[in-house]
Structures are given as C-alpha cells and as structure tokens.
Amino acid sequence: MKDIILTGDRPTGSLHLGHYVGSLKNRVTLQNTDKYDQFVMIADIQALTDNANNPEKIRANLLEVMLDYLAAGLDPEKTTIFVQSQIPALFELPMYYSNLVTMSRLERNPTVKNEIKLRGFERNLPVGFMTYPISQAADITAFKAKYVPVGDDQLPMLEQAREIVSSFNRIYNCEVLVEPEAILPENHGCSRLVGTDGNAKMSKSLGNCIYLKDDEKTLKQKIMSMYTDPLHINVSDPGHIEGNTVFAYLDAFATDADVSALLPEYAGLDEMKEHYKRGGLGDMKCKKLLNSVMQELLRPIRERREEFAKDRGYLLDSLSKGSAKAREVSDKTLGEVRAAIGINYFSGSLKLHL
Ligand code: ATP
Ligand code: MG
C-alpha cells in the first residue's frame, strides 16, 4: 500500500504565493512521483471557526481555491480533492479525540495563541476556533496520512496530532491511527514566506499577499511597492539583506541562472547581494529582476486558471467525486476507531456479563 498524504487550505480567499511555495508546489511534485495516495482538502469548516457570521465568504471562495489547485498543477485524476464539510467522519472523530486533550495543552499551542492575538478574540474566542487543532488531527488521521506538506506555522498542529495518535493507540491498545510527519519546503525561506509589507508571514488575514491569480499589472505594482531597507535611501548607500522583502523573495524564487541571465554582471544571487550590501545597487533594479522572475512563474499558472474557470461543471464534479472517495476512506477509519473504543455495540461482539 502507498503512503498517504493529506493537506488542505481554508477557503477564506484565493491562494497566494505563501501557499504555493509553502505547500502547493510540494503537493504537485509528490502527486507526480506516483509514490503516494494524496488527499487535498478544502477546509470550509475550519474556515467557519473564525467566520461563522460570514458563510458567504466561504461559499465565494470554495471554487476559487479549487481553481488555484488546478492552475498550480493538482490533477483530480491523481489527487483526491474534497470538501471537509461533506465528510461526516471528520465531525465524529474530534468528539472522541477532544477527551484526550487538556485545555492547558490547547492553550499552549503557539500557532493558536498567535492567531487568537491576531484576530483580537480575547474573551470572545469561539470554542470551535480554540479546538481546531483537534479537528485538524481528525482530518489527518481519518485518512491515516503519514505525510503532511505544510509551511512551518503548522508544525505545532502536527505535534498535537501526533500526541493524539499516541494517546489514542495507547489508551485503546490498538494501532489504528498513524502518526503524521510534516514535509517542509526544501528552501528555508519558503516554509514561512514573508508578506509584501515585510510582515513575518504572507497571510490572507493580513492583506499582504501576492495571489496566484493576480494579473500582470497588479503583480508588478505589488513588487514595485514592496518593503525593502528603510536605511537604503540613495543608490550608493550600503544596503541590508536581512529583513529586506525583495531579497527574501529572490531567495525563494530566483535561481542563480535567472540572476545571471537577466543581470549578466552577476554570476548569481550571492554576488548581487554583496553589491547591494556594499552600496551602488538600487532597489528599483532588484525589483525589476524580481518582477521578471515572478511574471515568468505566475503567467502559466494564471493562464491555466483562466482555462479551468470556463468549466464550472468540471470543478464541481471533481469536488463531488473526490468527496465521495474521501467519505469512503474516512468511514473505514471511523469504523476502526469505534471498534477500538468498544462502541461498536451492534457488531455482534457485545456480551452479557451475568
Ligand atoms: P488564513 O489567514 O485564512 O489563516 P493563510 O494564508 O494562513 O490563511 P491557510 O489556509 O491557513 O492560509 O494555510 C494553508 C497552507 O499554506 C498551510 O500549509 C500553511 O502552512 C501554508 N502557508 C500559508 N501561508 C504561508 C506562508 N506565508 N509561507 C509558507 N506557507 C504558508
Ligand atoms: Mg492560516
């Protein structure tokens, strides 16, 4: 049997470059190796945990995310793409798992802590949001996923999922659940891509994104107004690479061959960085290089997106078929989970103790 992969995205907006380099690109590579059974989930219920009063936003973005998947190269014939809300096991499993997790453990999760702060929830924190790591553990384990390609913000979630798996298997004396591992992008700068404003993470919620669907003009505008080095005022001033968004993106997206093809005076990115640090290399030139690289990367994705957008029926049909398959696989795990706990009363195994 092939190892299983599961990941997903919240349909709170269309997908951006952070998703692409953090996870989506890896998924396409893994899909095409033919070595794995891959499941990709549109996490609409997780999106409701902080958007309960705005379900329209989630409806509006469901097919947007599907389009981004297809445009980036996911193929429903090779990867099972499904919608979380259509899979009943994903609601039942968290009920069992939540008894294995303490409140203080949930409160310690650094990603959740950070997201609570970001959203300003304070006392009005929805219970569903607080417990979403448990629901995420259900998403992963329902498919017995061994690998989860994600950005590094998700590492605490995987840690939590592993703890749940090990508690479950120990308490119910079974080997039903599989401990998942993260697959992080090879390039370090990609596991948490900074926002165009220099903020530590490109995120839909922070409004600092370059979207896969951005047109040529929008992409150029976003690059031209990127945060660089506030101390690099004149071209001749020495510049800083650390914290400079343009160089963070060049690190993530440009190869040495790109640099030397477009700016032949440099053998590669390191030489260019040295020049910037010494002084004498202007931000505009760096941004133009980045723009060329990004336009090359995003053009084919955008074109494929436009093609797929012509066929709404195909998108819905693929999601519906994917969801049916995901239901089948996860129901099987759910049956095993119920049997391990011993609540499969009507399977003929219950005895009378007289
Ligand atoms: P939201 O603000 O609604 O939470 P988001 O932009 O954080 O949206 P998610 O849907 O939460 O996106 O994340 C989906 C996947 O993309 C996760 O695997 C996450 O690690 C990855 N990801 C998101 N943003 C980035 C980023 N800036 N760099 C690398 N990976 C990222
Ligand atoms: Mg997020």
Tab-separated table of C-alpha atoms and ligand atoms in Angstrom:
chain	number	residue	atom	x	y	z
A	1	MET	CA	0.000	0.000	0.000
A	2	LYS	CA	1.211	3.502	-0.823
A	3	ASP	CA	1.931	6.029	1.939
A	4	ILE	CA	-0.801	8.591	2.320
A	5	ILE	CA	-0.508	12.363	2.172
A	6	LEU	CA	-3.079	14.870	3.375
A	7	THR	CA	-3.127	18.667	3.395
A	8	GLY	CA	-5.610	21.439	2.980
A	9	ASP	CA	-6.369	25.118	2.822
A	10	ARG	CA	-9.056	27.314	4.272
A	11	PRO	CA	-11.353	28.824	1.625
A	12	THR	CA	-11.064	32.293	3.154
A	13	GLY	CA	-9.617	33.791	-0.018
A	14	SER	CA	-7.867	32.651	-3.141
A	15	LEU	CA	-4.413	31.167	-2.715
A	16	HIS	CA	-1.223	33.180	-2.577
A	17	LEU	CA	2.498	32.715	-3.085
A	18	GLY	CA	2.929	31.588	0.541
A	19	HIS	CA	0.595	28.665	-0.108
A	20	TYR	CA	2.356	27.942	-3.351
A	21	VAL	CA	5.902	27.699	-2.039
A	22	GLY	CA	4.902	26.509	1.441
A	23	SER	CA	2.804	23.554	0.383
A	24	LEU	CA	1.136	23.551	-3.020
A	25	LYS	CA	4.342	23.172	-5.019
A	26	ASN	CA	5.380	20.179	-2.913
A	27	ARG	CA	1.960	18.620	-3.389
A	28	VAL	CA	2.260	18.829	-7.160
A	29	THR	CA	5.727	17.250	-7.054
A	30	LEU	CA	4.539	14.481	-4.716
A	31	GLN	CA	1.467	13.857	-6.854
A	32	ASN	CA	3.621	13.341	-9.909
A	33	THR	CA	6.029	10.865	-8.298
A	34	ASP	CA	3.196	8.325	-8.274
A	35	LYS	CA	4.519	7.002	-4.947
A	36	TYR	CA	1.722	8.273	-2.712
A	37	ASP	CA	-2.034	8.415	-2.343
A	38	GLN	CA	-2.647	12.106	-1.924
A	39	PHE	CA	-5.718	13.782	-0.409
A	40	VAL	CA	-6.189	17.551	-0.520
A	41	MET	CA	-8.979	19.122	1.482
A	42	ILE	CA	-10.725	22.453	1.187
A	43	ALA	CA	-11.198	23.207	4.878
A	44	ASP	CA	-14.520	25.044	4.836
A	45	ILE	CA	-15.488	24.019	8.360
A	46	GLN	CA	-12.184	25.195	9.741
A	47	ALA	CA	-12.770	28.467	7.905
A	48	LEU	CA	-16.098	28.785	9.747
A	49	THR	CA	-14.322	28.730	13.119
A	50	ASP	CA	-13.499	32.402	12.698
A	51	ASN	CA	-16.065	33.307	10.034
A	52	ALA	CA	-19.273	31.835	11.441
A	53	ASN	CA	-21.199	35.030	10.718
A	54	ASN	CA	-19.921	35.261	7.173
A	55	PRO	CA	-20.558	31.926	5.409
A	56	GLU	CA	-20.922	33.787	2.110
A	57	LYS	CA	-17.176	34.444	2.170
A	58	ILE	CA	-16.537	30.714	2.338
A	59	ARG	CA	-19.048	29.880	-0.406
A	60	ALA	CA	-17.470	32.537	-2.600
A	61	ASN	CA	-14.005	31.100	-2.158
A	62	LEU	CA	-14.607	27.381	-2.492
A	63	LEU	CA	-14.252	27.248	-6.259
A	64	GLU	CA	-11.558	29.936	-6.149
A	65	VAL	CA	-9.357	27.582	-4.140
A	66	MET	CA	-10.230	24.685	-6.451
A	67	LEU	CA	-9.191	26.811	-9.425
A	68	ASP	CA	-5.890	27.656	-7.749
A	69	TYR	CA	-5.248	23.958	-7.146
A	70	LEU	CA	-5.846	23.035	-10.761
A	71	ALA	CA	-3.888	26.033	-12.028
A	72	ALA	CA	-0.908	25.067	-9.876
A	73	GLY	CA	-0.980	21.542	-11.302
A	74	LEU	CA	-3.060	19.365	-8.978
A	75	ASP	CA	-4.952	16.817	-11.048
A	76	PRO	CA	-8.199	15.312	-9.668
A	77	GLU	CA	-7.360	12.083	-11.505
A	78	LYS	CA	-4.220	11.715	-9.402
A	79	THR	CA	-5.048	13.589	-6.188
A	80	THR	CA	-8.328	13.214	-4.300
A	81	ILE	CA	-9.576	16.770	-3.810
A	82	PHE	CA	-12.516	17.043	-1.414
A	83	VAL	CA	-14.546	19.383	0.768
A	84	GLN	CA	-14.302	18.998	4.555
A	85	SER	CA	-17.983	19.666	5.325
A	86	GLN	CA	-19.036	16.727	3.159
A	87	ILE	CA	-17.186	14.148	5.261
A	88	PRO	CA	-19.115	13.062	8.389
A	89	ALA	CA	-16.183	11.180	9.964
A	90	LEU	CA	-14.371	14.497	10.336
A	91	PHE	CA	-17.032	15.632	12.806
A	92	GLU	CA	-17.298	12.461	14.805
A	93	LEU	CA	-13.578	11.829	15.323
A	94	PRO	CA	-12.918	15.200	17.051
A	95	MET	CA	-15.556	14.283	19.639
A	96	TYR	CA	-13.501	11.230	20.661
A	97	TYR	CA	-10.158	12.991	20.385
A	98	SER	CA	-11.211	16.006	22.440
A	99	ASN	CA	-11.374	13.767	25.516
A	100	LEU	CA	-7.681	13.004	25.085
A	101	VAL	CA	-6.521	16.648	25.079
A	102	THR	CA	-6.366	19.023	28.045
A	103	MET	CA	-7.359	22.682	27.906
A	104	SER	CA	-3.909	23.739	29.063
A	105	ARG	CA	-2.337	21.785	26.204
A	106	LEU	CA	-4.551	23.604	23.711
A	107	GLU	CA	-3.750	26.953	25.289
A	108	ARG	CA	-0.024	26.287	24.893
A	109	ASN	CA	-0.236	25.823	21.105
A	110	PRO	CA	1.886	28.742	19.772
A	111	THR	CA	0.109	28.944	16.407
A	112	VAL	CA	-3.315	29.161	18.042
A	113	LYS	CA	-2.008	31.708	20.578
A	114	ASN	CA	-0.679	33.853	17.786
A	115	GLU	CA	-3.831	33.583	15.690
A	116	ILE	CA	-6.044	34.482	18.668
A	117	LYS	CA	-3.958	37.611	19.210
A	118	LEU	CA	-4.040	38.487	15.514
A	119	ARG	CA	-7.834	38.243	15.397
A	120	GLY	CA	-8.282	40.153	18.681
A	121	PHE	CA	-10.643	37.488	20.045
A	122	GLU	CA	-9.746	37.929	23.744
A	123	ARG	CA	-12.825	36.813	25.781
A	124	ASN	CA	-14.964	36.255	22.690
A	125	LEU	CA	-12.940	33.337	21.463
A	126	PRO	CA	-15.205	30.803	19.704
A	127	VAL	CA	-14.875	27.313	21.210
A	128	GLY	CA	-14.602	25.940	17.674
A	129	PHE	CA	-11.562	28.104	16.988
A	130	MET	CA	-9.844	27.061	20.202
A	131	THR	CA	-10.310	23.401	19.385
A	132	TYR	CA	-9.449	23.492	15.694
A	133	PRO	CA	-6.125	21.675	16.256
A	134	ILE	CA	-8.217	18.680	17.389
A	135	SER	CA	-10.336	18.882	14.276
A	136	GLN	CA	-7.156	19.126	12.211
A	137	ALA	CA	-5.859	15.971	13.892
A	138	ALA	CA	-9.103	14.288	12.800
A	139	ASP	CA	-8.616	15.480	9.208
A	140	ILE	CA	-5.149	13.965	9.069
A	141	THR	CA	-5.796	10.726	10.934
A	142	ALA	CA	-9.100	9.939	9.203
A	143	PHE	CA	-7.027	9.215	6.107
A	144	LYS	CA	-4.141	7.612	8.043
A	145	ALA	CA	-1.859	10.195	6.474
A	146	LYS	CA	1.826	9.676	7.110
A	147	TYR	CA	2.970	12.911	5.461
A	148	VAL	CA	1.585	16.428	5.558
A	149	PRO	CA	3.229	19.013	3.242
A	150	VAL	CA	2.893	22.350	5.053
A	151	GLY	CA	4.519	25.641	5.927
A	152	ASP	CA	6.244	25.819	9.319
A	153	ASP	CA	3.286	27.561	11.017
A	154	GLN	CA	1.641	24.138	11.006
A	155	LEU	CA	4.349	22.295	12.979
A	156	PRO	CA	2.601	22.756	16.359
A	157	MET	CA	-0.574	21.299	14.789
A	158	LEU	CA	1.289	18.198	13.722
A	159	GLU	CA	2.839	17.870	17.156
A	160	GLN	CA	-0.651	17.983	18.627
A	161	ALA	CA	-1.908	15.402	16.112
A	162	ARG	CA	0.957	13.038	16.970
A	163	GLU	CA	0.153	13.324	20.676
A	164	ILE	CA	-3.484	12.463	19.998
A	165	VAL	CA	-2.473	9.461	17.891
A	166	SER	CA	-0.124	8.139	20.523
A	167	SER	CA	-2.675	8.645	23.362
A	168	PHE	CA	-5.416	7.005	21.336
A	169	ASN	CA	-3.376	3.959	20.341
A	170	ARG	CA	-2.064	3.562	23.907
A	171	ILE	CA	-5.377	4.014	25.749
A	172	TYR	CA	-7.368	1.790	23.412
A	173	ASN	CA	-4.494	-0.631	22.997
A	174	CYS	CA	-4.522	-0.612	19.230
A	175	GLU	CA	-2.576	0.579	16.187
A	176	VAL	CA	-5.483	2.141	14.350
A	177	LEU	CA	-4.090	5.676	13.988
A	178	VAL	CA	-0.919	6.703	12.152
A	179	GLU	CA	1.469	9.399	13.420
A	180	PRO	CA	1.876	12.106	10.779
A	181	GLU	CA	5.076	13.930	9.828
A	182	ALA	CA	5.444	17.323	8.153
A	183	ILE	CA	7.070	17.741	4.765
A	184	LEU	CA	8.544	21.232	4.774
A	185	PRO	CA	9.788	23.007	1.651
A	186	GLU	CA	13.486	22.422	0.953
A	187	ASN	CA	14.194	26.120	0.718
A	188	HIS	CA	14.045	27.584	4.229
A	189	GLY	CA	12.631	30.966	3.115
A	190	CYS	CA	9.642	29.121	1.661
A	191	SER	CA	8.467	27.469	4.847
A	192	ARG	CA	7.246	30.867	6.007
A	193	LEU	CA	7.163	33.328	3.153
A	194	VAL	CA	7.115	36.938	4.340
A	195	GLY	CA	4.348	39.314	3.266
A	196	THR	CA	4.898	42.095	0.714
A	197	ASP	CA	4.876	44.535	3.676
A	198	GLY	CA	7.804	42.735	5.323
A	199	ASN	CA	5.498	41.140	7.919
A	200	ALA	CA	6.718	37.754	9.113
A	201	LYS	CA	4.057	35.797	7.194
A	202	MET	CA	2.191	36.302	3.971
A	203	SER	CA	-1.390	35.657	5.049
A	204	LYS	CA	-4.846	36.264	3.656
A	205	SER	CA	-5.866	37.721	7.003
A	206	LEU	CA	-3.046	40.287	6.928
A	207	GLY	CA	-3.753	41.592	3.411
A	208	ASN	CA	-0.103	41.396	2.395
A	209	CYS	CA	-0.385	38.798	-0.348
A	210	ILE	CA	0.514	38.225	-3.943
A	211	TYR	CA	-2.247	35.970	-5.236
A	212	LEU	CA	-1.707	33.270	-7.835
A	213	LYS	CA	-4.465	34.916	-9.849
A	214	ASP	CA	-3.057	38.481	-9.733
A	215	ASP	CA	-2.787	39.925	-13.241
A	216	GLU	CA	0.481	41.157	-14.695
A	217	LYS	CA	-0.141	44.766	-13.729
A	218	THR	CA	-1.202	44.028	-10.145
A	219	LEU	CA	1.794	41.743	-9.672
A	220	LYS	CA	4.147	44.441	-10.906
A	221	GLN	CA	2.553	47.086	-8.674
A	222	LYS	CA	2.863	44.850	-5.614
A	223	ILE	CA	6.520	44.165	-6.324
A	224	MET	CA	7.324	47.803	-7.032
A	225	SER	CA	5.822	48.881	-3.698
A	226	MET	CA	7.486	46.124	-1.653
A	227	TYR	CA	9.144	46.888	1.647
A	228	THR	CA	12.957	46.947	1.290
A	229	ASP	CA	15.556	48.585	3.524
A	230	PRO	CA	14.472	51.920	5.017
A	231	LEU	CA	18.141	52.905	5.509
A	232	HIS	CA	18.966	52.410	1.834
A	233	ILE	CA	17.948	55.868	0.669
A	234	ASN	CA	20.448	56.636	-2.087
A	235	VAL	CA	21.661	54.026	-4.555
A	236	SER	CA	25.206	54.485	-3.229
A	237	ASP	CA	24.188	53.758	0.409
A	238	PRO	CA	25.135	50.353	1.812
A	239	GLY	CA	22.028	48.159	1.996
A	240	HIS	CA	20.712	45.415	4.274
A	241	ILE	CA	19.611	41.999	3.054
A	242	GLU	CA	18.181	40.870	6.404
A	243	GLY	CA	14.531	41.837	6.645
A	244	ASN	CA	14.530	43.040	3.029
A	245	THR	CA	11.456	41.581	1.366
A	246	VAL	CA	12.776	41.802	-2.175
A	247	PHE	CA	15.771	39.640	-1.273
A	248	ALA	CA	13.586	37.247	0.724
A	249	TYR	CA	11.560	36.698	-2.457
A	250	LEU	CA	14.633	36.447	-4.659
A	251	ASP	CA	15.913	33.759	-2.263
A	252	ALA	CA	12.615	31.909	-2.546
A	253	PHE	CA	12.025	32.244	-6.283
A	254	ALA	CA	15.147	33.202	-8.264
A	255	THR	CA	17.899	30.789	-9.267
A	256	ASP	CA	21.468	31.896	-9.942
A	257	ALA	CA	20.755	31.208	-13.612
A	258	ASP	CA	17.798	33.640	-13.510
A	259	VAL	CA	20.003	36.320	-11.979
A	260	SER	CA	22.857	35.967	-14.453
A	261	ALA	CA	20.511	35.720	-17.440
A	262	LEU	CA	18.743	38.953	-16.545
A	263	LEU	CA	21.691	40.809	-14.963
A	264	PRO	CA	24.830	39.397	-16.660
A	265	GLU	CA	27.149	41.474	-14.440
A	266	TYR	CA	26.456	38.975	-11.610
A	267	ALA	CA	27.294	35.268	-11.585
A	268	GLY	CA	24.432	34.654	-9.186
A	269	LEU	CA	22.334	35.912	-6.295
A	270	ASP	CA	25.205	35.997	-3.782
A	271	GLU	CA	27.226	38.415	-5.935
A	272	MET	CA	24.190	40.599	-6.326
A	273	LYS	CA	23.648	40.617	-2.566
A	274	GLU	CA	27.291	41.571	-1.979
A	275	HIS	CA	26.887	44.541	-4.297
A	276	TYR	CA	23.708	45.643	-2.525
A	277	LYS	CA	25.447	45.418	0.854
A	278	ARG	CA	28.450	47.438	-0.385
A	279	GLY	CA	26.248	50.125	-1.889
A	280	GLY	CA	25.762	51.047	-5.538
A	281	LEU	CA	22.842	48.740	-6.388
A	282	GLY	CA	19.427	50.389	-6.416
A	283	ASP	CA	16.159	48.902	-5.145
A	284	MET	CA	14.481	49.533	-8.491
A	285	LYS	CA	16.901	47.271	-10.329
A	286	CYS	CA	16.359	44.496	-7.776
A	287	LYS	CA	12.591	44.879	-8.021
A	288	LYS	CA	12.701	44.741	-11.817
A	289	LEU	CA	14.628	41.484	-11.643
A	290	LEU	CA	12.134	40.061	-9.164
A	291	ASN	CA	9.262	41.191	-11.355
A	292	SER	CA	10.675	39.342	-14.373
A	293	VAL	CA	11.145	36.149	-12.357
A	294	MET	CA	7.677	36.331	-10.814
A	295	GLN	CA	5.930	37.109	-14.082
A	296	GLU	CA	7.544	34.010	-15.632
A	297	LEU	CA	6.419	31.872	-12.698
A	298	LEU	CA	2.853	33.135	-12.481
A	299	ARG	CA	1.961	33.564	-16.174
A	300	PRO	CA	1.382	29.859	-16.922
A	301	ILE	CA	-0.483	29.397	-13.625
A	302	ARG	CA	-2.739	32.372	-14.414
A	303	GLU	CA	-3.373	31.118	-17.942
A	304	ARG	CA	-4.336	27.649	-16.768
A	305	ARG	CA	-6.594	29.222	-14.157
A	306	GLU	CA	-8.437	31.185	-16.845
A	307	GLU	CA	-8.924	27.997	-18.882
A	308	PHE	CA	-10.306	25.978	-15.947
A	309	ALA	CA	-12.570	28.888	-14.967
A	310	LYS	CA	-14.538	28.281	-18.172
A	311	ASP	CA	-15.776	24.919	-16.873
A	312	ARG	CA	-17.602	25.280	-13.560
A	313	GLY	CA	-19.223	21.850	-14.094
A	314	TYR	CA	-15.823	20.142	-14.137
A	315	LEU	CA	-14.790	21.851	-10.892
A	316	LEU	CA	-17.958	20.832	-9.061
A	317	ASP	CA	-17.954	17.337	-10.470
A	318	SER	CA	-14.328	16.751	-9.462
A	319	LEU	CA	-15.003	18.009	-5.933
A	320	SER	CA	-18.089	15.875	-5.602
A	321	LYS	CA	-16.304	12.718	-6.795
A	322	GLY	CA	-13.315	13.480	-4.567
A	323	SER	CA	-15.616	13.964	-1.584
A	324	ALA	CA	-17.339	10.628	-2.226
A	325	LYS	CA	-13.988	8.847	-2.246
A	326	ALA	CA	-12.823	10.713	0.890
A	327	ARG	CA	-16.052	9.678	2.646
A	328	GLU	CA	-15.425	6.045	1.873
A	329	VAL	CA	-11.823	6.068	3.118
A	330	SER	CA	-12.555	8.055	6.287
A	331	ASP	CA	-15.652	5.972	7.164
A	332	LYS	CA	-13.449	2.922	7.219
A	333	THR	CA	-11.094	4.557	9.747
A	334	LEU	CA	-14.083	5.719	11.777
A	335	GLY	CA	-15.321	2.111	11.983
A	336	GLU	CA	-11.931	1.019	13.306
A	337	VAL	CA	-11.884	3.869	15.817
A	338	ARG	CA	-15.333	2.946	17.139
A	339	ALA	CA	-14.311	-0.692	17.413
A	340	ALA	CA	-11.109	0.255	19.272
A	341	ILE	CA	-13.097	2.291	21.789
A	342	GLY	CA	-15.634	-0.520	22.020
A	343	ILE	CA	-18.724	1.420	20.991
A	344	ASN	CA	-19.484	-0.866	18.057
A	345	TYR	CA	-22.307	-2.398	20.086
A	346	PHE	CA	-24.247	-3.974	17.269
A	347	SER	CA	-21.399	-5.762	15.537
A	348	GLY	CA	-22.024	-8.974	17.490
A	349	SER	CA	-19.103	-8.513	19.886
A	350	LEU	CA	-21.069	-7.335	22.953
A	351	LYS	CA	-21.521	-9.960	25.681
A	352	LEU	CA	-23.803	-10.162	28.725
A	353	HIS	CA	-21.901	-10.367	31.989
A	354	LEU	CA	-24.098	-12.415	34.298
B	1	ATP	P1	-5.682	32.496	6.894
B	1	ATP	O1	-5.129	33.850	7.109
B	1	ATP	O2	-7.127	32.443	6.490
B	1	ATP	O3	-5.335	31.527	8.013
B	1	ATP	P2	-3.405	31.554	5.459
B	1	ATP	O4	-2.879	32.460	4.414
B	1	ATP	O5	-2.681	31.440	6.785
B	1	ATP	O6	-4.913	31.950	5.648
B	1	ATP	P3	-4.032	28.712	5.440
B	1	ATP	O7	-5.192	28.263	4.618
B	1	ATP	O8	-4.180	28.835	6.929
B	1	ATP	O9	-3.526	30.108	4.838
B	1	ATP	O10	-2.778	27.776	5.141
B	1	ATP	C1	-2.755	26.737	4.186
B	1	ATP	C2	-1.378	26.157	3.991
B	1	ATP	O11	-0.486	27.110	3.418
B	1	ATP	C3	-0.685	25.682	5.270
B	1	ATP	O12	0.032	24.510	4.960
B	1	ATP	C4	0.285	26.784	5.605
B	1	ATP	O13	1.414	26.311	6.306
B	1	ATP	C5	0.675	27.255	4.206
B	1	ATP	N1	1.017	28.691	4.249
B	1	ATP	C6	0.157	29.723	4.449
B	1	ATP	N2	0.818	30.895	4.432
B	1	ATP	C7	2.137	30.594	4.212
B	1	ATP	C8	3.344	31.376	4.082
B	1	ATP	N3	3.330	32.695	4.161
B	1	ATP	N4	4.512	30.718	3.835
B	1	ATP	C9	4.557	29.370	3.726
B	1	ATP	N5	3.462	28.581	3.842
B	1	ATP	C10	2.278	29.175	4.086
B	2	MG	MG	-3.679	30.174	8.486
